[in-house]
Coordinates of C-alpha atoms in Angstrom, one line a residue:
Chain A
X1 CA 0.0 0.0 0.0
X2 CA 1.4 3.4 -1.1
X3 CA 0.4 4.9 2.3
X4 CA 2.7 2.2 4.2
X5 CA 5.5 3.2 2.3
X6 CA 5.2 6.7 2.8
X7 CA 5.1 6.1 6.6
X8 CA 7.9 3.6 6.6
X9 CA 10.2 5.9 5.0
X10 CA 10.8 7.8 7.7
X11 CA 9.3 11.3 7.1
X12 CA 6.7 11.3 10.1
X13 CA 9.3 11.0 12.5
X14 CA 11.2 13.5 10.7
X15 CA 8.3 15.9 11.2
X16 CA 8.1 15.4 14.6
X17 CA 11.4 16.0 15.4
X18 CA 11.3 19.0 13.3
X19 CA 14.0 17.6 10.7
X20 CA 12.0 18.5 7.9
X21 CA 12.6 21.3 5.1
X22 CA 9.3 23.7 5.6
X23 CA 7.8 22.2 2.1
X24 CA 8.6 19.1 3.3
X25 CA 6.5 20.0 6.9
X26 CA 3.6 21.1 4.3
X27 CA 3.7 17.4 2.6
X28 CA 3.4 15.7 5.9
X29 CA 0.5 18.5 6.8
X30 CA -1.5 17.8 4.1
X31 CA -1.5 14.2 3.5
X32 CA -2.2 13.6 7.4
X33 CA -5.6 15.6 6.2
X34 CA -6.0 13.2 3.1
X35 CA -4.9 9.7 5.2
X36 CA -6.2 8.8 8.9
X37 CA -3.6 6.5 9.2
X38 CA -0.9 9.1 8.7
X39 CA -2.4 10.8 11.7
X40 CA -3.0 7.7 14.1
X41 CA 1.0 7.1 13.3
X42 CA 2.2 11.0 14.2
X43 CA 0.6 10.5 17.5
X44 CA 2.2 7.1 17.9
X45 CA 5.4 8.7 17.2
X46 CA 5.0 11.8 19.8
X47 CA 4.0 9.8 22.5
X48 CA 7.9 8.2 22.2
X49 CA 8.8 11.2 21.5
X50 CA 7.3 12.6 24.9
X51 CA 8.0 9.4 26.7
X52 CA 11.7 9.9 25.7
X53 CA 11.6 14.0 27.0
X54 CA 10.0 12.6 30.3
X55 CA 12.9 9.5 30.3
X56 CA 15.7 12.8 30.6
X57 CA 13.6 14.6 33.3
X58 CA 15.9 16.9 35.7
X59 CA 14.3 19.1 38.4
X60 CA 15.0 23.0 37.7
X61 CA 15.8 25.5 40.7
X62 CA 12.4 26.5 42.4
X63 CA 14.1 29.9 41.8
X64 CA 13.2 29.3 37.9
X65 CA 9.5 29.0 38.3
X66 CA 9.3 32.6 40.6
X67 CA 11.1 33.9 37.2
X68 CA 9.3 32.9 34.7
X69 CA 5.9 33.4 36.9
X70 CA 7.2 37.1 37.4
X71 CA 7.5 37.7 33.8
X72 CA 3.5 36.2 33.7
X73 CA 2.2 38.6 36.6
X74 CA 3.8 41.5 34.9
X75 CA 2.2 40.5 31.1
X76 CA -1.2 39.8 33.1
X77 CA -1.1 42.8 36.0
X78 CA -0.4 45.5 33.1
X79 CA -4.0 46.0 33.1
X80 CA -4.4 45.9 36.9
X81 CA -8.5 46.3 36.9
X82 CA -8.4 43.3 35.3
X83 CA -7.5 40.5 37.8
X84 CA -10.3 42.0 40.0
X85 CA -12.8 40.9 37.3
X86 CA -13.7 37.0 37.9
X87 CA -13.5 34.5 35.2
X88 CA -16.7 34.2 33.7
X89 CA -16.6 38.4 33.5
X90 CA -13.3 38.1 32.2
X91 CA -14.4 35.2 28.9
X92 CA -17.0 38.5 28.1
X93 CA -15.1 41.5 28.2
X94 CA -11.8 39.7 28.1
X95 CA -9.0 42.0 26.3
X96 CA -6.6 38.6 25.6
X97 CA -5.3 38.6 22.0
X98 CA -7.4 35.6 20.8
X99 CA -10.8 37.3 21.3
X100 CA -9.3 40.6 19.7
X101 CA -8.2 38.8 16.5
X102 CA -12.1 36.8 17.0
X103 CA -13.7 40.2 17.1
X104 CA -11.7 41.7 14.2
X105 CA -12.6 38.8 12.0
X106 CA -16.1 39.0 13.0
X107 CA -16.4 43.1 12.2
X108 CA -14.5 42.6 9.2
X109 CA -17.5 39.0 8.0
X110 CA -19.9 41.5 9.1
X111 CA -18.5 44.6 6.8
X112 CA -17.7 42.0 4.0
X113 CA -21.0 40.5 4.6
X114 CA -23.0 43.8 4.1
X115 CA -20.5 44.9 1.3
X116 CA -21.3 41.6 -0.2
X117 CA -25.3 42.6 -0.3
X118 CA -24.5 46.2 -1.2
X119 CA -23.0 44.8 -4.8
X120 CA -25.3 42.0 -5.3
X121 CA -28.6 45.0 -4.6
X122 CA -26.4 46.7 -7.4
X123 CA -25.7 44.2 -9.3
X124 CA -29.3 43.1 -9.9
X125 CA -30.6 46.4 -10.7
X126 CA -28.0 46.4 -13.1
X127 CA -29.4 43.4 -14.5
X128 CA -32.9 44.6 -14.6
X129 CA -32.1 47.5 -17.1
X130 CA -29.9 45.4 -18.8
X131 CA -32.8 42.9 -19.3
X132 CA -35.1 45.6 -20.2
X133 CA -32.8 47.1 -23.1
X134 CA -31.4 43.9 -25.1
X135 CA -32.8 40.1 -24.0
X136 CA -30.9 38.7 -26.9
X137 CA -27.5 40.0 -25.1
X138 CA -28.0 38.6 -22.0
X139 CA -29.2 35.2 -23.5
X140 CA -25.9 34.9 -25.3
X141 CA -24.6 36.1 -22.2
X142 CA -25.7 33.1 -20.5
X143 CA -24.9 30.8 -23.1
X144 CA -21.0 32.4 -22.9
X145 CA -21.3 31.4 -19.0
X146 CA -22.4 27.8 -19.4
X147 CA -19.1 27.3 -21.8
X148 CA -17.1 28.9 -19.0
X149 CA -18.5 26.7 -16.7
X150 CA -18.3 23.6 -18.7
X151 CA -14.8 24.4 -19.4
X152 CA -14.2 24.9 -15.4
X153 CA -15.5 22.1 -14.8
X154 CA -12.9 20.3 -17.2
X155 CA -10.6 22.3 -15.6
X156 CA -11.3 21.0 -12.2
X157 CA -11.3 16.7 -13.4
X158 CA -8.1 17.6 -15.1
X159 CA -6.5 18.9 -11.9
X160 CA -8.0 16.3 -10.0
X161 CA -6.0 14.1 -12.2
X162 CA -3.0 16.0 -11.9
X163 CA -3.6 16.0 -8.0
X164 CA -4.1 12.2 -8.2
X165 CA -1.0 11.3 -10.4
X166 CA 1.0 13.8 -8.3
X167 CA 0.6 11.5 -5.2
X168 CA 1.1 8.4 -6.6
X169 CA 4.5 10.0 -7.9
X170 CA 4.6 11.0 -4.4
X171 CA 4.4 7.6 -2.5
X172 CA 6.6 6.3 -5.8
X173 CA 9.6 8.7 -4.9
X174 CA 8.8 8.1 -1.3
X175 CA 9.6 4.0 -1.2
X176 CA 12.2 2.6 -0.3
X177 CA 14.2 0.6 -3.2
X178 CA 13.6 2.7 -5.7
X179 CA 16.6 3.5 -8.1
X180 CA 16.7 6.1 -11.1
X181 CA 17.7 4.9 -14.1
X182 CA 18.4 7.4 -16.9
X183 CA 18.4 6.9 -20.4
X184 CA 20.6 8.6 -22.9
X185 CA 20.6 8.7 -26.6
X186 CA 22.7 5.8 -28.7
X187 CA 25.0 5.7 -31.7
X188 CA 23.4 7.2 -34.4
X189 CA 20.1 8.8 -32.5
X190 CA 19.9 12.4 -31.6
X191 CA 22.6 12.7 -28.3
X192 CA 19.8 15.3 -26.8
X193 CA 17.3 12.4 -26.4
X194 CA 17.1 11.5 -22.9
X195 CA 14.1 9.4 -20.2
X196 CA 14.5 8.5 -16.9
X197 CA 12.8 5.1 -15.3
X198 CA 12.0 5.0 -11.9
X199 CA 12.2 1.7 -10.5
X200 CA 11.5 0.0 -7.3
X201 CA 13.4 -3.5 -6.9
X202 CA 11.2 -4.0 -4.2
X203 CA 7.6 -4.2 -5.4
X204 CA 8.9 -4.7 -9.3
X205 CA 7.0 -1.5 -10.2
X206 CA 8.3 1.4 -12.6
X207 CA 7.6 5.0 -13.9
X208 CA 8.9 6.6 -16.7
X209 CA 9.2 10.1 -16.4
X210 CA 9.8 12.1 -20.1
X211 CA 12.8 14.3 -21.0
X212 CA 13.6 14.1 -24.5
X213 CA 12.9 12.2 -27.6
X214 CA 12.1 13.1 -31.4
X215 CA 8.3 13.8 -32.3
X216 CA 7.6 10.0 -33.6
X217 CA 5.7 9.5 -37.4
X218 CA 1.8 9.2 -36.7
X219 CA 1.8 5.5 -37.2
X220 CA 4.7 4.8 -34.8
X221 CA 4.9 4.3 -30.9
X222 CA 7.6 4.4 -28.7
X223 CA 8.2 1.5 -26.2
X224 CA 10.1 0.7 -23.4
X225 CA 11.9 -2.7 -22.7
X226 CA 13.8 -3.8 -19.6
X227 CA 16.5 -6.3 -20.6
X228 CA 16.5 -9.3 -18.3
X229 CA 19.3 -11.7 -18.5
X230 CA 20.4 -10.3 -21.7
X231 CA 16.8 -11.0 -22.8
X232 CA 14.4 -8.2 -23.5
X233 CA 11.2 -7.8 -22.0
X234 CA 8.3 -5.7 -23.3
X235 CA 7.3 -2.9 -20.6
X236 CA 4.8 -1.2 -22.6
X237 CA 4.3 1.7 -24.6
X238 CA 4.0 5.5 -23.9
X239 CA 3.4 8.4 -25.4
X240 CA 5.9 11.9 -25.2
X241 CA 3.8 14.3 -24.8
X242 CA 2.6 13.8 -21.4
X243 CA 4.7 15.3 -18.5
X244 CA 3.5 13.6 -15.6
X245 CA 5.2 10.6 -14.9
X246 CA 3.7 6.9 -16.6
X247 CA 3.1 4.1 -15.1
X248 CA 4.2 1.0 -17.0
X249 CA 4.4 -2.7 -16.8
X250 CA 6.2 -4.6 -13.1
X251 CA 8.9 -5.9 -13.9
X252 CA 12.0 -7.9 -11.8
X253 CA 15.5 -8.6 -12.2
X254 CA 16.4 -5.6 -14.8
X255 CA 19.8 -4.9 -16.1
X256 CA 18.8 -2.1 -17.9
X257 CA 16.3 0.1 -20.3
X258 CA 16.1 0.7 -23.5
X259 CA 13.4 2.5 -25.9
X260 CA 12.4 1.3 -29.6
X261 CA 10.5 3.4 -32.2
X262 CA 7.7 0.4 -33.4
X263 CA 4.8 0.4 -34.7
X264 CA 1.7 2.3 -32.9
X265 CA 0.6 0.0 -30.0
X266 CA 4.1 -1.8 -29.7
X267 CA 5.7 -4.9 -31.2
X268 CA 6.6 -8.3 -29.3
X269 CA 10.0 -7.9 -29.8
X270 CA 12.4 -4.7 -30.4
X271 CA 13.6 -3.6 -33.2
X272 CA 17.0 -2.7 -32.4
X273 CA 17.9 -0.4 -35.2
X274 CA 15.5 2.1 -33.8
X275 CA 16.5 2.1 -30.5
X276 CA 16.4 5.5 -29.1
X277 CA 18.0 5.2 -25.4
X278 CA 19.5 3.1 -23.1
X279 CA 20.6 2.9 -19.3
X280 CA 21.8 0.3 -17.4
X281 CA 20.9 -0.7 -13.9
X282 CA 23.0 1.2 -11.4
X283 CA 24.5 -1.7 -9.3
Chain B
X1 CA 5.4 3.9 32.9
X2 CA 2.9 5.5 31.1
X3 CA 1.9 8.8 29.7
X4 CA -1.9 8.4 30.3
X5 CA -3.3 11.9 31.3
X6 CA -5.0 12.1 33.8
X7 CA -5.6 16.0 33.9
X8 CA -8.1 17.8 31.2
X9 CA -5.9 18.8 28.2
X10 CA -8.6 20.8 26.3
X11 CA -9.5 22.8 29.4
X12 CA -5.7 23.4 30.2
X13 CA -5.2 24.7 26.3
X14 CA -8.5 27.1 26.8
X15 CA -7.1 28.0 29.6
X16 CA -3.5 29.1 28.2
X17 CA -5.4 30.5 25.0
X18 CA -7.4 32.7 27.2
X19 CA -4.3 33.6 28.9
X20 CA -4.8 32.3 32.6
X21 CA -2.4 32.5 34.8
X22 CA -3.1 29.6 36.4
X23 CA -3.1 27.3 33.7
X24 CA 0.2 28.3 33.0
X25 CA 1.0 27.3 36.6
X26 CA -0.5 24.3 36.0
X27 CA 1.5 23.9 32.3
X28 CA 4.9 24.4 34.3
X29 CA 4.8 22.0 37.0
X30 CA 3.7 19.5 35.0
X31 CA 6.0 20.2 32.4
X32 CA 9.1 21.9 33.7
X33 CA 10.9 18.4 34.5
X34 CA 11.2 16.9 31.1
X35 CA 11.8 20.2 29.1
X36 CA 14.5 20.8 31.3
X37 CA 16.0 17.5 31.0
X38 CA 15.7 17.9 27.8
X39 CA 17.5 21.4 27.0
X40 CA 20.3 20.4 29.7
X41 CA 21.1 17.4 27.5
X42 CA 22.0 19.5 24.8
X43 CA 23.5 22.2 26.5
X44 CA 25.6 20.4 29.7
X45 CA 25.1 23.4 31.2
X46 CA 22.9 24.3 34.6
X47 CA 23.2 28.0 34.1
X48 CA 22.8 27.9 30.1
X49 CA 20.2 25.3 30.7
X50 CA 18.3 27.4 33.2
X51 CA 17.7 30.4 30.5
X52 CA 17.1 28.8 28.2
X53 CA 14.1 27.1 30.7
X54 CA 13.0 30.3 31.1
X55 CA 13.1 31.9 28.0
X56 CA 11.5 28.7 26.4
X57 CA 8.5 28.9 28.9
X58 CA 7.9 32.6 28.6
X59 CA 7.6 32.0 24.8
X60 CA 5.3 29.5 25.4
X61 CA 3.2 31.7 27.1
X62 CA 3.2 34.7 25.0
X63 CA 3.1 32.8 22.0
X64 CA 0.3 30.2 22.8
X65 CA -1.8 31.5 20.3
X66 CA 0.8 29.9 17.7
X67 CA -0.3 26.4 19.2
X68 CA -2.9 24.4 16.7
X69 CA -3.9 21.5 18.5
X70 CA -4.3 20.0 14.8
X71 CA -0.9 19.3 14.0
X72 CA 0.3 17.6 16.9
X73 CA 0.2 17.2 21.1
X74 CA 0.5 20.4 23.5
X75 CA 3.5 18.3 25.3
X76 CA 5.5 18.0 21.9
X77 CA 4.6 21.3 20.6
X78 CA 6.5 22.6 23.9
X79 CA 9.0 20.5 24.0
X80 CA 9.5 21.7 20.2
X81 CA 10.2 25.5 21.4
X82 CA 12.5 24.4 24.0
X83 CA 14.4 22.0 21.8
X84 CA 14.6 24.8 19.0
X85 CA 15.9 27.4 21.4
X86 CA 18.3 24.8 23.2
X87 CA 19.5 24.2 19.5
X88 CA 19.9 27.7 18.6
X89 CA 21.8 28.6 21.4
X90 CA 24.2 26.0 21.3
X91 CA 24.8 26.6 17.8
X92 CA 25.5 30.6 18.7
X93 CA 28.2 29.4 21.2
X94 CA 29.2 26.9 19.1
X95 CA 30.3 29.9 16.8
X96 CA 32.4 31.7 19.4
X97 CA 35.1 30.2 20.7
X98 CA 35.8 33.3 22.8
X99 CA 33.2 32.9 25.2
X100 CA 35.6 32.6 27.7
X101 CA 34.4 30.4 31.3
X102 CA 31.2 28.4 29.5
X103 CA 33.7 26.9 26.4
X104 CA 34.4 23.7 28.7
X105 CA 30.6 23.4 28.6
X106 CA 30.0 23.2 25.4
X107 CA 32.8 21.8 24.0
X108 CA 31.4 19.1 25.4
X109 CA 28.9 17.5 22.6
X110 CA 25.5 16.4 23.4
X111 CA 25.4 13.2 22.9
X112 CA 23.8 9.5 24.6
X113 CA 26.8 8.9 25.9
X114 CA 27.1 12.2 28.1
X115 CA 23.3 12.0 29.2
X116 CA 23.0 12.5 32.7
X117 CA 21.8 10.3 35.0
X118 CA 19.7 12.6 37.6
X119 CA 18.8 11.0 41.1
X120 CA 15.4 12.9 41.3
X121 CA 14.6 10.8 38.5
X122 CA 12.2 7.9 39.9
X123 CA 11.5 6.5 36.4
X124 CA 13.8 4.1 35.6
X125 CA 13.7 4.7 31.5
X126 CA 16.9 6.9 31.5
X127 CA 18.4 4.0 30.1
X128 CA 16.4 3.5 27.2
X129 CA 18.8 5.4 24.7
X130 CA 22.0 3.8 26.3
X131 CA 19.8 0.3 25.1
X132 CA 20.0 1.4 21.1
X133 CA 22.2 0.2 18.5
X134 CA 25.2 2.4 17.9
X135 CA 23.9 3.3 14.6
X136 CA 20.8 4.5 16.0
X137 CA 22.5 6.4 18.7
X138 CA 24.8 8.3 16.2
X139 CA 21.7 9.6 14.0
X140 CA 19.5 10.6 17.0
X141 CA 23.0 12.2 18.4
X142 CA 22.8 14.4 15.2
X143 CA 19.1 14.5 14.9
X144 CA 17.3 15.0 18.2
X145 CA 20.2 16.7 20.4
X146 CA 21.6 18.9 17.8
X147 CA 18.7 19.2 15.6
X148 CA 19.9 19.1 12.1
X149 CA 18.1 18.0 9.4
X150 CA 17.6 14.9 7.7
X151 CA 19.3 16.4 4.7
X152 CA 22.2 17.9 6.9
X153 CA 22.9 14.9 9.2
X154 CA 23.4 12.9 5.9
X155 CA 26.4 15.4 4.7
X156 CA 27.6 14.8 8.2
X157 CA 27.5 11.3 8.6
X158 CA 28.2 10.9 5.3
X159 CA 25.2 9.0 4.5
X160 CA 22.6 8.1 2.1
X161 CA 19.4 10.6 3.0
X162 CA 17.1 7.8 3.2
X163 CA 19.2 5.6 5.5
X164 CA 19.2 8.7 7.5
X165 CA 15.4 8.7 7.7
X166 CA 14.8 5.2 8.5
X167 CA 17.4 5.0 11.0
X168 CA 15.6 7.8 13.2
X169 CA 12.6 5.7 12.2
X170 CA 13.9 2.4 13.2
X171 CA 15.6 4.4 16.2
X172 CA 12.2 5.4 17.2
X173 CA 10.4 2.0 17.3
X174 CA 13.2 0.8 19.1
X175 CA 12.6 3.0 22.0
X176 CA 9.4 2.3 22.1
X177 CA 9.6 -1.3 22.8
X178 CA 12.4 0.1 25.4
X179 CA 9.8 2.2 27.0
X180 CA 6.7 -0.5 26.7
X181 CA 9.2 -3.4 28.2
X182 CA 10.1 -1.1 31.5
X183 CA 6.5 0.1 31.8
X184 CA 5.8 -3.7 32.8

């Protein structure tokens, strides 16, 4: 499961212990909101992280608490009528920064809130004469806003995709045992052309992610092959333009990559004249 | 032992949010003894230590309003500012050789080896790091007592960046059997 792999690599104990980058924090943040799991383990790892704090305990002077507690009368008794207000008083007319940032936010929802009205009263009486002058406008009008919409919507399953693809690439990076393999152009093919395969010995799966290769003719494909004991094995075929990385087929045991021009939707076996790239296997 | 809390949390945090002085009473006696455990342990130092304790607590409290009760536990989000101002002091010093009478201090490094043992400590887990592998001791050396990065203990250990992570991992679980086994 690509959520066990994310948490065995190590990055919630990193987050924790505040070993992170701040991008990296934000990763952690945000897929704890997407996966339970990711938040049942970051409590599991502060309570040994407590548990070892408490494990180092050493008593402080009993000067250090009058300190510190002097520095908290003086914050609290600079308003002095204050502290002769009791508690419940104090939760309604309390001055504490929490409730003044509450009440800003509230005045400024209200003032938003009746701004918000203000343009929409506007806004409709707009309409109205609008309406009144040319119907035929606004019903094209309309017709302009559903494309918009449809198109937004589009939009919006396209990201979703994006969003998808980006954390599978995520958990794929994440695992342990994968090794990059890049690909560089052969004898006789364009030395510009260049793919990466990202591969994870572990659970046999790989990704290709796209840098380079020439625009193929409209009935041809390019496709990947792993050699395997000197044998090659069909791993699929991809297309360039996409910039995401693709997923292709498992595989074990490869030496190394290599890409063939074939015919569109692959052939059983390469045909090694038009071999683009290869890479072997970093051992 | 165990952690299990026996006091109200959520009405300590209202509390601290609402700026009550006695809840922050509350917070440092409960508290004080770890978090200064913990900044001595990277500071060797009583009299640094002791600042530190009190700067770390002060921030707490003016700062509290920074604490989201989301993204993690109250005890680790203080332990957090006291470990990040332990770190940045020691890593000030650790710039200025001239700082003539606390040098012997800190040229000491924090490390498992150097953890003190303290008598007033009734719970007998003050082993539990001196239990780990060496290789999990040398990453959490780096790691937890002088806070780098995962990125920047790997330049110093010269090591891979994910070995590096699931060593602190495996370093982790390990202490957590440590801790489970003594609790019983």
């Amino acid at each position: 499961m690509e959520i066990e792999a994310y948490i065995s690599s190590g990055i919630l104990e990193g987050y924790v212990l505040h070993a992170l980058s701040s991008q990296e924090m934000q990763e952690v943040e945000c897929m704890s909101h997407i996966y339970p799991e990711i938040k049942v383990e970051l409590s599991k790892i502060e309570m040994v992280y407590e548990q070892l704090a408490v494990s180092q305990s050493k008593l402080p002077p009993p000067a250090i608490k009058d300190a510190v507690m002097a520095v908290i009368n003086s914050d609290v008794g600079s308003n002095p009528d204050e502290t002769s207000i009791d508690s419940e008083a104090q939760k309604q007319f309390s001055d504490s920064e929490a409730d003044k940032e509450v009440k800003a936010i509230a005045m400024k929802t209200t003032w938003m809130a009746v701004a918000a009205s203000v343009l929409v009263i506007i806004g409709l009486s707009l309409v109205t004469l609008e309406m009144r002058s040319s119907n035929k406008e606004l019903t094209k009008g309309l017709d302009d806003l559903k494309t918009t919409n449809q198109e937004l919507l589009a939009k919006v399953d396209a990201s979703k995709e994006v969003q998808e693809n980006q954390e599978s690439i995520l958990s794929a990076l994440a695992q342990n045992g994968t090794v990059s393999i890049s690909l560089q152009g052969v004898e006789g093919k364009p030395k510009s052309s260049s793919v990466t395969v990202l591969w994870n010995q572990n659970n046999e799966q790989a990704f290709l992610a796209m840098g380079k290769l020439p625009e193929p003719p409209s009935d041809k494909q390019y496709q990947l092959w792993a050699l395997v004991d000197g044998a090659p094995v069909d791993m699929g075929v991809f297309d360039i333009d996409k910039s995401d990385l693709q997923k292709m087929k498992t595989i074990s045991g490869a030496q190394a990559f290599a890409i063939t021009l074939e015919q569109k939707g692959g052939s059983p076996s390469p045909t090694l004249s038009e071999m683009y790239v290869i890479g072997n296997v970093p051992s | 032992m165990s952690l299990k809390i026996t006091y109200n949390e959520e009405q300590l945090i209202a509390g601290l949010r609402l700026q009550k002085k006695e809840s922050f009473e509350e917070l440092y006696d409960r508290f004080n003894g770890p978090v200064y455990g913990v900044i001595f342990n990277i500071l060797k130092s009583d009299e640094l230590a002791q600042d530190v304790l009190q700067e770390s607590f002060v921030k707490i409290w003016r700062n509290f309003s920074k604490y989201d009760a989301k993204k993690g536990s109250l005890f680790t989000w203080i332990l957090n500012v006291a470990r990040n101002k332990a770190i940045d002091k020691y890593r000030s010093l650790s710039r200025k050789p001239e700082f003539s009478g606390l040098s012997s201090a800190i040229e000491e490094k924090p490390s498992v080896e150097n953890l003190e043992r303290s008598v007033e400590n009734k719970i007998d887990v003050r082993y539990g790091l001196e239990k780990l592998k060496e290789e999990h001791q040398e990453v959490l050396n780096v790691v937890y007592f002088r806070g780098c990065s995962h990125q920047e203990a790997a330049d110093e250990l010269n090591l891979p960046l994910g070995t590096v992570k699931t060593r602190v991992r495996s370093a982790l679980i390990e202490l957590r059997k440590i801790f489970s086994e003594i609790g019983n």
